[in-house]
Coordinates of N, CA and C in Angstrom, one line a residue:
A1 N 27.8 -13.0 20.2 CA 27.3 -14.0 19.3 C 28.5 -14.9 19.0
E2 N 28.5 -16.1 19.4 CA 29.6 -17.0 19.2 C 29.2 -18.2 18.2
I3 N 30.0 -18.3 17.2 CA 29.8 -19.4 16.3 C 31.1 -20.3 16.3
T4 N 30.9 -21.6 16.6 CA 32.1 -22.5 16.7 C 32.1 -23.3 15.4
L5 N 33.2 -23.4 14.7 CA 33.4 -24.2 13.5 C 34.7 -25.1 13.7
T6 N 34.5 -26.4 13.7 CA 35.6 -27.3 13.9 C 35.6 -28.4 12.8
A7 N 36.8 -29.0 12.6 CA 36.9 -30.0 11.6 C 38.3 -30.5 11.6
E8 N 38.6 -31.6 10.8 CA 39.9 -32.1 10.6 C 40.8 -31.0 10.0
R9 N 40.3 -30.2 9.1 CA 41.0 -29.1 8.5 C 40.0 -27.9 8.4
V10 N 40.5 -26.7 8.9 CA 39.7 -25.5 8.8 C 40.6 -24.4 8.2
L11 N 40.2 -23.9 7.1 CA 40.9 -22.9 6.3 C 40.1 -21.5 6.5
H12 N 40.9 -20.5 6.7 CA 40.3 -19.1 6.8 C 40.8 -18.3 5.7
D13 N 39.9 -17.7 5.0 CA 40.2 -16.7 3.9 C 39.9 -15.3 4.4
G14 N 40.8 -14.6 4.9 CA 40.6 -13.3 5.6 C 40.0 -12.3 4.6
R15 N 40.5 -12.3 3.3 CA 40.0 -11.4 2.4 C 38.6 -11.5 2.0
A16 N 38.1 -12.8 1.9 CA 36.7 -13.1 1.6 C 35.9 -13.2 2.9
D17 N 36.5 -13.2 4.0 CA 35.9 -13.3 5.3 C 35.1 -14.6 5.3
R18 N 35.7 -15.7 4.9 CA 35.1 -17.0 4.7 C 35.9 -18.1 5.4
S19 N 35.2 -19.0 6.1 CA 35.9 -20.2 6.7 C 35.4 -21.4 6.0
I20 N 36.3 -22.4 5.7 CA 36.0 -23.6 5.1 C 36.5 -24.8 6.0
A21 N 35.5 -25.6 6.5 CA 35.9 -26.7 7.3 C 35.6 -28.0 6.6
E22 N 36.7 -28.8 6.6 CA 36.6 -30.1 5.8 C 37.0 -31.3 6.7
G23 N 36.2 -32.4 6.5 CA 36.5 -33.6 7.3 C 35.9 -33.6 8.7
T24 N 34.8 -34.2 8.8 CA 34.0 -34.3 10.1 C 33.8 -32.9 10.6
A25 N 33.2 -32.0 9.7 CA 33.0 -30.6 10.1 C 31.8 -30.5 11.0
H26 N 31.9 -29.5 11.9 CA 30.8 -29.2 12.9 C 30.7 -27.7 13.1
L27 N 29.5 -27.2 12.9 CA 29.2 -25.8 13.2 C 28.2 -25.7 14.3
E28 N 28.4 -24.8 15.3 CA 27.4 -24.7 16.3 C 27.2 -23.3 16.8
T29 N 26.0 -22.9 17.0 CA 25.6 -21.6 17.6 C 24.4 -21.9 18.5
D30 N 23.9 -20.9 19.1 CA 22.7 -21.1 19.9 C 21.5 -21.6 19.1
G31 N 21.4 -21.2 17.8 CA 20.3 -21.5 17.0 C 20.5 -22.7 16.0
A32 N 21.7 -23.3 16.0 CA 22.0 -24.3 15.0 C 23.1 -25.2 15.4
A33 N 23.0 -26.5 15.0 CA 24.1 -27.4 15.2 C 24.1 -28.2 13.9
V34 N 25.3 -28.2 13.2 CA 25.3 -28.9 11.8 C 26.6 -29.7 11.8
D35 N 26.4 -31.0 11.3 CA 27.5 -31.9 11.0 C 27.5 -32.2 9.6
A36 N 28.7 -32.2 8.9 CA 28.8 -32.5 7.5 C 30.2 -32.8 7.1
D37 N 30.4 -33.3 5.9 CA 31.7 -33.5 5.4 C 32.5 -32.2 5.2
R38 N 31.7 -31.2 4.8 CA 32.3 -29.9 4.5 C 31.3 -28.8 4.8
I39 N 31.8 -27.7 5.5 CA 30.9 -26.6 5.8 C 31.7 -25.3 5.4
V40 N 31.0 -24.5 4.7 CA 31.5 -23.2 4.3 C 30.7 -22.1 5.0
Y41 N 31.4 -21.2 5.7 CA 30.7 -20.2 6.5 C 31.2 -18.8 6.0
E42 N 30.4 -18.0 5.5 CA 30.7 -16.6 5.1 C 30.3 -15.6 6.1
K43 N 31.2 -15.1 6.9 CA 30.9 -14.3 8.0 C 30.1 -13.0 7.6
A44 N 30.5 -12.4 6.5 CA 29.9 -11.1 6.1 C 28.4 -11.2 5.8
T45 N 28.0 -12.3 5.2 CA 26.6 -12.5 4.8 C 25.9 -13.4 5.7
G46 N 26.6 -14.2 6.5 CA 26.0 -15.2 7.4 C 25.6 -16.4 6.7
L47 N 26.0 -16.6 5.5 CA 25.7 -17.8 4.7 C 26.4 -19.0 5.2
V48 N 25.7 -20.1 5.4 CA 26.3 -21.4 5.7 C 25.9 -22.4 4.7
V49 N 26.8 -23.1 4.1 CA 26.6 -24.2 3.2 C 27.2 -25.4 3.7
A50 N 26.4 -26.5 4.0 CA 26.9 -27.7 4.5 C 26.8 -28.8 3.4
I51 N 27.8 -29.5 3.1 CA 27.8 -30.5 1.9 C 28.3 -31.8 2.4
G52 N 27.5 -32.9 2.0 CA 27.9 -34.2 2.2 C 27.6 -34.8 3.6
H53 N 26.7 -35.8 3.7 CA 26.3 -36.4 4.9 C 25.9 -35.4 6.0
V54 N 25.0 -34.5 5.6 CA 24.6 -33.4 6.4 C 23.5 -33.8 7.4
V55 N 23.8 -33.5 8.7 CA 22.7 -33.6 9.7 C 22.7 -32.3 10.4
A56 N 21.5 -31.6 10.2 CA 21.4 -30.2 10.7 C 20.2 -30.2 11.7
R57 N 20.5 -29.5 12.8 CA 19.4 -29.2 13.8 C 19.3 -27.7 13.9
L58 N 18.2 -27.2 13.4 CA 18.1 -25.7 13.3 C 16.9 -25.3 14.1
A59 N 17.0 -24.1 14.7 CA 15.8 -23.5 15.4 C 15.5 -22.2 14.8
Q60 N 14.4 -22.1 14.2 CA 13.9 -20.8 13.5 C 12.7 -20.3 14.2
D61 N 12.8 -19.1 14.8 CA 11.6 -18.6 15.5 C 11.2 -19.5 16.6
G62 N 12.1 -20.2 17.3 CA 11.8 -21.1 18.4 C 11.3 -22.5 18.0
T63 N 11.1 -22.7 16.7 CA 10.7 -24.0 16.2 C 11.9 -24.8 15.7
P64 N 12.1 -26.0 16.4 CA 13.2 -26.8 16.1 C 12.9 -27.7 14.8
T65 N 13.9 -27.8 13.9 CA 13.8 -28.6 12.7 C 15.1 -29.4 12.6
S66 N 14.9 -30.7 12.3 CA 16.0 -31.6 12.0 C 16.0 -31.9 10.5
I67 N 17.2 -31.8 9.9 CA 17.3 -32.1 8.4 C 18.5 -33.1 8.2
V68 N 18.2 -34.1 7.4 CA 19.3 -35.0 6.9 C 19.3 -34.9 5.4
A69 N 20.4 -34.5 4.8 CA 20.5 -34.3 3.4 C 21.9 -34.3 2.9
D70 N 22.1 -34.2 1.6 CA 23.4 -34.1 1.0 C 23.9 -32.7 1.0
L71 N 23.0 -31.7 0.9 CA 23.3 -30.3 0.9 C 22.3 -29.5 1.7
V72 N 22.7 -28.6 2.6 CA 21.8 -27.7 3.3 C 22.5 -26.3 3.3
Q73 N 21.6 -25.3 3.0 CA 22.1 -24.0 2.9 C 21.1 -23.1 3.8
F74 N 21.7 -22.2 4.6 CA 20.9 -21.3 5.4 C 21.7 -20.1 5.8
R75 N 21.0 -19.1 6.3 CA 21.7 -17.9 6.7 C 21.6 -17.6 8.2
L76 N 22.6 -17.2 8.8 CA 22.6 -16.8 10.2 C 22.6 -15.3 10.3
E77 N 21.9 -14.8 11.3 CA 21.9 -13.3 11.6 C 22.3 -13.3 13.1
G78 N 23.5 -13.0 13.3 CA 24.1 -13.2 14.7 C 24.2 -14.7 14.9
E79 N 23.4 -15.2 15.9 CA 23.4 -16.7 16.1 C 22.1 -17.3 15.6
R80 N 21.1 -16.4 15.1 CA 19.8 -16.9 14.7 C 19.8 -17.3 13.3
V81 N 19.0 -18.4 13.0 CA 18.8 -18.9 11.7 C 17.6 -18.0 11.1
V82 N 17.9 -17.4 9.9 CA 16.8 -16.6 9.3 C 16.5 -17.2 7.9

């Protein structure tokens, strides 16, 4: 299961097992592609929080959904959106 997180700045907090991407942030897996100003990904829980100018393309149980919002929160299980 590969999750790609890119941005102008990506900070990794090893103790909290959390990555914070800021500035043209992009997260991609087989089940999701998200662009936002800031994305926080907590590996232990699979929680993804995207903040600011969010464009999310999510596939849940094979059903594609597109979301445009200021804030989107979802959880990944492996690469799947749950």
